[in-house]
């Protein structure tokens, strides 16, 4: 525990962040280290060298702060104690108080901003220290002050020069555009379940500020576990009517019997959802959990929702080519040993709504529900519609309503400035783009499965036009399927161009990682991409290019003590 506190919580989660601000940073990639003297003139792969988040301050602000700190200790120890306490209490002491977990979804350097402010006081005192020092040799006080100011201005000057590009948000719109794209993926009057802050707040902004799709409702699951938020969904908001529920707000009250429904074996293989909701509404005492005080139980791990298939067909809800997948029962498997209030509320709406109002989830909410909806969702753009259409392979290819998804993604979606190489896109933005590229890949694959290569061609080329490499660099995860689709739709020249580009980047990155002895997941990823590019080139008859990539792979494999890639 003590080693973890000193090495990770203080060393990695505070000292590293401290040096981000006063020494420099390797890149904007999560878990990048601070930039010390050994990295100042290091030879880097192009994608790291050009990373706008790489900031080299040559430790000038740090050294000035050290000078100012010792100057204040010497000449004003009383006030040094004040600044020192501010520095420690808002830094290391805060680390201990917050007790950071081993992993975080993003860098948390902003937590310790108060500590950095305190250190900036010492940087300011460095100016006075240098004035005093120069005053011993320069008798003119004004000249000494001007000289000290010029010397110390090197710190903000180098920080502005290095840090401006990765703090410039000009022409960066995809946080809004991504939100709009989610909203435009949904049918009229829809309900969209989202999984957290980053998924939700941009969508609320688009609705509340820009007036986009105020007919639909965005429901964030982290709030959906509370009675007050469920109560809000029982009222109309803008053009969005109240949600249909079987249970009352009293059934959902905080501290009531339905906050957490723990599974208890009652000898049942499954339970009918509508019957279960009816019993909960009536506060049926037979559902009380035998080992919980005033808490209801979940009597089965499979929940069944009966479906009127004739009604579904008459409403036109069955996507083209999926009629054989329409099922008379949705058999919903409970993940784990309990469902939470948010799961109960979603199931309530699903059953009570009876398909009158479109229900959607996104990737995050799909994984956060304690009920497995994955077999019963159909992609219609960035969002997935819940339908009684059963995917025979829910862990493989997604079901896609190709006509609707194509209409939404090519005519309603926004991609402002993603083709502009001058715009800075942080790592979070680049991950957003990866998600969007994956959506296009899923749609193109769905068209290929429908034996419609023309539409698959249009989709993948539209994706490359809106999100080209010069705006958002091709990533390691979507490159392989993109190359494969390009080959399938007859764009061999484009596929080879991307293959050569990515093989060169992988080679450059592997040279750097191996030389730097950085044996991490990035190394494994780049090796895997090289191997897959080689396989694809052999598969599509590009033997010369495949052998060239194979040579690269074997060279790195030999240096790592790995077996060579088997011949294709």
PDB file of N, CA, C and O in Angstrom, residues 448-477:
ATOM      1  N   UNK A 448     -22.041  -5.149 -47.810  1.00  0.00           N
ATOM      2  CA  UNK A 448     -21.359  -6.270 -48.467  1.00  0.00           C
ATOM      3  C   UNK A 448     -22.078  -7.584 -48.182  1.00  0.00           C
ATOM      4  O   UNK A 448     -22.197  -8.441 -49.072  1.00  0.00           O
ATOM      5  N   UNK A 449     -22.577  -7.750 -46.947  1.00  0.00           N
ATOM      6  CA  UNK A 449     -23.324  -8.967 -46.613  1.00  0.00           C
ATOM      7  C   UNK A 449     -24.649  -9.035 -47.367  1.00  0.00           C
ATOM      8  O   UNK A 449     -25.169 -10.128 -47.606  1.00  0.00           O
ATOM      9  N   UNK A 450     -25.182  -7.866 -47.748  1.00  0.00           N
ATOM     10  CA  UNK A 450     -26.402  -7.820 -48.565  1.00  0.00           C
ATOM     11  C   UNK A 450     -26.094  -7.932 -50.059  1.00  0.00           C
ATOM     12  O   UNK A 450     -26.983  -7.776 -50.880  1.00  0.00           O
ATOM     13  N   UNK A 451     -24.812  -8.189 -50.374  1.00  0.00           N
ATOM     14  CA  UNK A 451     -24.358  -8.278 -51.757  1.00  0.00           C
ATOM     15  C   UNK A 451     -24.627  -6.977 -52.511  1.00  0.00           C
ATOM     16  O   UNK A 451     -25.127  -6.973 -53.639  1.00  0.00           O
ATOM     17  N   UNK A 452     -24.290  -5.872 -51.848  1.00  0.00           N
ATOM     18  CA  UNK A 452     -24.480  -4.552 -52.438  1.00  0.00           C
ATOM     19  C   UNK A 452     -23.151  -3.786 -52.363  1.00  0.00           C
ATOM     20  O   UNK A 452     -23.002  -2.836 -51.589  1.00  0.00           O
ATOM     21  N   UNK A 453     -22.154  -4.210 -53.186  1.00  0.00           N
ATOM     22  CA  UNK A 453     -20.833  -3.565 -53.105  1.00  0.00           C
ATOM     23  C   UNK A 453     -20.844  -2.102 -53.528  1.00  0.00           C
ATOM     24  O   UNK A 453     -19.979  -1.328 -53.104  1.00  0.00           O
ATOM     25  N   UNK A 454     -21.811  -1.700 -54.343  1.00  0.00           N
ATOM     26  CA  UNK A 454     -21.865  -0.295 -54.776  1.00  0.00           C
ATOM     27  C   UNK A 454     -22.129   0.613 -53.586  1.00  0.00           C
ATOM     28  O   UNK A 454     -21.456   1.648 -53.413  1.00  0.00           O
ATOM     29  N   UNK A 455     -23.107   0.229 -52.753  1.00  0.00           N
ATOM     30  CA  UNK A 455     -23.394   1.055 -51.573  1.00  0.00           C
ATOM     31  C   UNK A 455     -22.250   0.983 -50.564  1.00  0.00           C
ATOM     32  O   UNK A 455     -21.919   1.976 -49.916  1.00  0.00           O
ATOM     33  N   UNK A 456     -21.633  -0.192 -50.425  1.00  0.00           N
ATOM     34  CA  UNK A 456     -20.478  -0.323 -49.528  1.00  0.00           C
ATOM     35  C   UNK A 456     -19.358   0.598 -49.992  1.00  0.00           C
ATOM     36  O   UNK A 456     -18.684   1.245 -49.167  1.00  0.00           O
ATOM     37  N   UNK A 457     -19.167   0.690 -51.296  1.00  0.00           N
ATOM     38  CA  UNK A 457     -18.161   1.592 -51.870  1.00  0.00           C
ATOM     39  C   UNK A 457     -18.471   3.042 -51.513  1.00  0.00           C
ATOM     40  O   UNK A 457     -17.603   3.811 -51.085  1.00  0.00           O
ATOM     41  N   UNK A 458     -19.746   3.420 -51.675  1.00  0.00           N
ATOM     42  CA  UNK A 458     -20.137   4.801 -51.382  1.00  0.00           C
ATOM     43  C   UNK A 458     -19.893   5.136 -49.910  1.00  0.00           C
ATOM     44  O   UNK A 458     -19.435   6.242 -49.586  1.00  0.00           O
ATOM     45  N   UNK A 459     -20.185   4.188 -49.035  1.00  0.00           N
ATOM     46  CA  UNK A 459     -20.048   4.421 -47.597  1.00  0.00           C
ATOM     47  C   UNK A 459     -18.587   4.610 -47.212  1.00  0.00           C
ATOM     48  O   UNK A 459     -18.227   5.578 -46.527  1.00  0.00           O
ATOM     49  N   UNK A 460     -17.717   3.688 -47.647  1.00  0.00           N
ATOM     50  CA  UNK A 460     -16.319   3.752 -47.198  1.00  0.00           C
ATOM     51  C   UNK A 460     -15.605   4.952 -47.813  1.00  0.00           C
ATOM     52  O   UNK A 460     -14.764   5.592 -47.173  1.00  0.00           O
ATOM     53  N   UNK A 461     -15.946   5.316 -49.050  1.00  0.00           N
ATOM     54  CA  UNK A 461     -15.323   6.478 -49.674  1.00  0.00           C
ATOM     55  C   UNK A 461     -15.834   7.775 -49.047  1.00  0.00           C
ATOM     56  O   UNK A 461     -15.076   8.741 -48.894  1.00  0.00           O
ATOM     57  N   UNK A 462     -17.107   7.798 -48.648  1.00  0.00           N
ATOM     58  CA  UNK A 462     -17.662   8.955 -47.944  1.00  0.00           C
ATOM     59  C   UNK A 462     -16.935   9.145 -46.613  1.00  0.00           C
ATOM     60  O   UNK A 462     -16.579  10.262 -46.221  1.00  0.00           O
ATOM     61  N   UNK A 463     -16.685   8.024 -45.929  1.00  0.00           N
ATOM     62  CA  UNK A 463     -15.965   8.073 -44.654  1.00  0.00           C
ATOM     63  C   UNK A 463     -14.567   8.648 -44.836  1.00  0.00           C
ATOM     64  O   UNK A 463     -14.122   9.507 -44.066  1.00  0.00           O
ATOM     65  N   UNK A 464     -13.856   8.194 -45.860  1.00  0.00           N
ATOM     66  CA  UNK A 464     -12.488   8.668 -46.102  1.00  0.00           C
ATOM     67  C   UNK A 464     -12.472  10.128 -46.544  1.00  0.00           C
ATOM     68  O   UNK A 464     -11.525  10.859 -46.269  1.00  0.00           O
ATOM     69  N   UNK A 465     -13.531  10.556 -47.203  1.00  0.00           N
ATOM     70  CA  UNK A 465     -13.622  11.962 -47.625  1.00  0.00           C
ATOM     71  C   UNK A 465     -13.847  12.874 -46.423  1.00  0.00           C
ATOM     72  O   UNK A 465     -13.223  13.935 -46.307  1.00  0.00           O
ATOM     73  N   UNK A 466     -14.730  12.463 -45.515  1.00  0.00           N
ATOM     74  CA  UNK A 466     -15.064  13.306 -44.368  1.00  0.00           C
ATOM     75  C   UNK A 466     -14.009  13.245 -43.271  1.00  0.00           C
ATOM     76  O   UNK A 466     -13.831  14.207 -42.524  1.00  0.00           O
ATOM     77  N   UNK A 467     -13.320  12.113 -43.147  1.00  0.00           N
ATOM     78  CA  UNK A 467     -12.332  11.927 -42.081  1.00  0.00           C
ATOM     79  C   UNK A 467     -11.025  11.426 -42.680  1.00  0.00           C
ATOM     80  O   UNK A 467     -10.598  10.298 -42.422  1.00  0.00           O
ATOM     81  N   UNK A 468     -10.366  12.236 -43.496  1.00  0.00           N
ATOM     82  CA  UNK A 468      -9.135  11.788 -44.155  1.00  0.00           C
ATOM     83  C   UNK A 468      -7.954  11.772 -43.185  1.00  0.00           C
ATOM     84  O   UNK A 468      -8.000  12.360 -42.110  1.00  0.00           O
ATOM     85  N   UNK A 469      -6.894  11.128 -43.622  1.00  0.00           N
ATOM     86  CA  UNK A 469      -5.696  11.003 -42.788  1.00  0.00           C
ATOM     87  C   UNK A 469      -5.076  12.356 -42.477  1.00  0.00           C
ATOM     88  O   UNK A 469      -4.562  12.576 -41.385  1.00  0.00           O
ATOM     89  N   UNK A 470      -5.131  13.287 -43.435  1.00  0.00           N
ATOM     90  CA  UNK A 470      -4.497  14.589 -43.194  1.00  0.00           C
ATOM     91  C   UNK A 470      -5.242  15.414 -42.146  1.00  0.00           C
ATOM     92  O   UNK A 470      -4.673  16.343 -41.568  1.00  0.00           O
ATOM     93  N   UNK A 471      -6.492  15.086 -41.866  1.00  0.00           N
ATOM     94  CA  UNK A 471      -7.216  15.753 -40.789  1.00  0.00           C
ATOM     95  C   UNK A 471      -7.121  14.976 -39.491  1.00  0.00           C
ATOM     96  O   UNK A 471      -6.721  15.494 -38.453  1.00  0.00           O
ATOM     97  N   UNK A 472      -7.507  13.710 -39.547  1.00  0.00           N
ATOM     98  CA  UNK A 472      -7.426  12.789 -38.412  1.00  0.00           C
ATOM     99  C   UNK A 472      -6.624  11.584 -38.876  1.00  0.00           C
ATOM    100  O   UNK A 472      -7.078  10.821 -39.724  1.00  0.00           O
ATOM    101  N   UNK A 473      -5.422  11.407 -38.335  1.00  0.00           N
ATOM    102  CA  UNK A 473      -4.580  10.291 -38.779  1.00  0.00           C
ATOM    103  C   UNK A 473      -5.321   8.957 -38.677  1.00  0.00           C
ATOM    104  O   UNK A 473      -6.070   8.732 -37.731  1.00  0.00           O
ATOM    105  N   UNK A 474      -5.089   8.089 -39.668  1.00  0.00           N
ATOM    106  CA  UNK A 474      -5.659   6.749 -39.587  1.00  0.00           C
ATOM    107  C   UNK A 474      -5.170   6.069 -38.313  1.00  0.00           C
ATOM    108  O   UNK A 474      -3.986   6.135 -37.975  1.00  0.00           O
ATOM    109  N   UNK A 475      -6.071   5.415 -37.621  1.00  0.00           N
ATOM    110  CA  UNK A 475      -5.710   4.751 -36.367  1.00  0.00           C
ATOM    111  C   UNK A 475      -5.443   3.271 -36.618  1.00  0.00           C
ATOM    112  O   UNK A 475      -5.778   2.719 -37.665  1.00  0.00           O
ATOM    113  N   UNK A 476      -4.826   2.644 -35.627  1.00  0.00           N
ATOM    114  CA  UNK A 476      -4.424   1.239 -35.778  1.00  0.00           C
ATOM    115  C   UNK A 476      -5.622   0.290 -35.798  1.00  0.00           C
ATOM    116  O   UNK A 476      -5.546  -0.801 -36.355  1.00  0.00           O
ATOM    117  N   UNK A 477      -6.737   0.693 -35.183  1.00  0.00           N
ATOM    118  CA  UNK A 477      -7.861  -0.229 -35.007  1.00  0.00           C
ATOM    119  C   UNK A 477      -8.765  -0.312 -36.242  1.00  0.00           C
ATOM    120  O   UNK A 477      -9.262  -1.387 -36.571  1.00  0.00           O
TER     121      UNK A 477
END
